Amino acid sequence: MLLNRLVLAIKNQSRETLRAWGYQCESIIAQRSRRVQQLFSFYQSVYGTQGLKQLWRAYYRSELQPPIRGILLSAVGIMGLNMKHLGSDGFDWNKERLSLSNFDLCQRDIDFINTLSVNQLCERCQAKKMKYCYCMLGNQRCRKGGIAVPPPNSDQKPMKEEQAASISNCQKAMDLDVARSAPQGQVRIQAQEDRNWEPYFSKNEFSIWRREERSSLYSYKVYARFDDITADDFLHVQTDLDYRRQWDDTALRLELISEDPVPDSNSHLIYWEMQWPRLFANRDYVYCRRYHKDETKKMVFICSRAANHTAYPTISGKVRVTDYWSLMVIKPFRGFHEPGLHFVLTYFDDPGIPIPQNIKSWVTQKQMPEFLTKMYVATKNYACSRAIKMKDMFNSFTIINDEYTANDQRGSWLGSLSRHRRKLNDNENER
């Protein structure tokens, strides 16, 4: 009798123990699943889909330790011996990737930002009522070896050695802080570096200069500073295609065609259809974009150049822009996450058909400041929405799920066991 009662008690206790353990595991798994979902939603709202992918890739590369990583890379390398270096979409990144040396063209833009405190206006910039002068620095020439040649006075003709000097001689290679895995790239931007910049106009916080690339075709350089947005937010607005579809009403189509599979390349192939004013056909672009965030120099560089892709041929009724390039430098006042930045944008595109100069000037002087203003407002809105989402997410982390805490049976399996022992003792006493 005593043995049977002992066996029965052990069975009942074991059954209750397993049931309490199951409830406890269910509670923990549900809470952890909810927390993972909240973290995923939080990082997606902060970094966006593209940023979340890059964050996951960086984590995956850091966590995949040898020998597994070495085995996988060896297998990929062996398979790659018999494969062409083409992406899954047929785009050859090894040939079409933008070179990091394109950012060397931004050296004078950086010097311009660094010397703004002592910037002086030349006569032409004074006549145009510009806020700043880029001409004196941007048009400075050097002899071979990088020795600067002082500009001649207006009543003097340049000497022979000064005539032999050029702006391109002043160009120096930038020592960028890039990851070892970042590819160098081959494609270079072709710009008329030895032609002079001239003041164009100044409006609100924007100062704009231009340079003739070909007959009646100009490249433009824009400088502005913003005191209340961060460089990281500004970079996000520049590179997030999904968000640009929301704030840029002139972007009728904006699609990511291909992404460079090489780690730390930060290169993308993009299709963009731009709405033009009435009586003009819309322009569309297929272009390659690459950006680099230099943690040492505390600067961000972005370059773009027209490209081709077989899946995106020319479309009837639209003008395909095949000659396009742009360069941008973003320099924060202090850190990437702190408010305040300078930026210089240099760009050129050939609209494809002859357009009267007065119409091009009207479009440039009207559309350019409006677009840059929209870009600034979009950055402000993005920072505001991100701050609200972060606040909501952090508040949601502190909410306790009452579904589990209100159930005493799921509160503690030890408590369940003690209640079962008391119940058995009560039954014994009744008998």
mmCIF file of C-alpha atoms in Angstrom, residues 1-11:
data_model
loop_
_atom_site.group_PDB
_atom_site.id
_atom_site.type_symbol
_atom_site.label_atom_id
_atom_site.label_comp_id
_atom_site.label_asym_id
_atom_site.label_seq_id
_atom_site.Cartn_x
_atom_site.Cartn_y
_atom_site.Cartn_z
ATOM 1 C CA MET A 1 0.000 0.000 0.000
ATOM 2 C CA LEU A 2 2.718 2.439 0.938
ATOM 3 C CA LEU A 3 4.727 1.558 -2.152
ATOM 4 C CA ASN A 4 1.728 2.061 -4.467
ATOM 5 C CA ARG A 5 0.990 5.423 -2.851
ATOM 6 C CA LEU A 6 4.631 6.470 -3.332
ATOM 7 C CA VAL A 7 4.621 5.448 -7.006
ATOM 8 C CA LEU A 8 1.350 7.309 -7.580
ATOM 9 C CA ALA A 9 2.731 10.431 -5.920
ATOM 10 C CA ILE A 10 5.872 10.310 -8.087
ATOM 11 C CA LYS A 11 3.767 9.942 -11.248
#
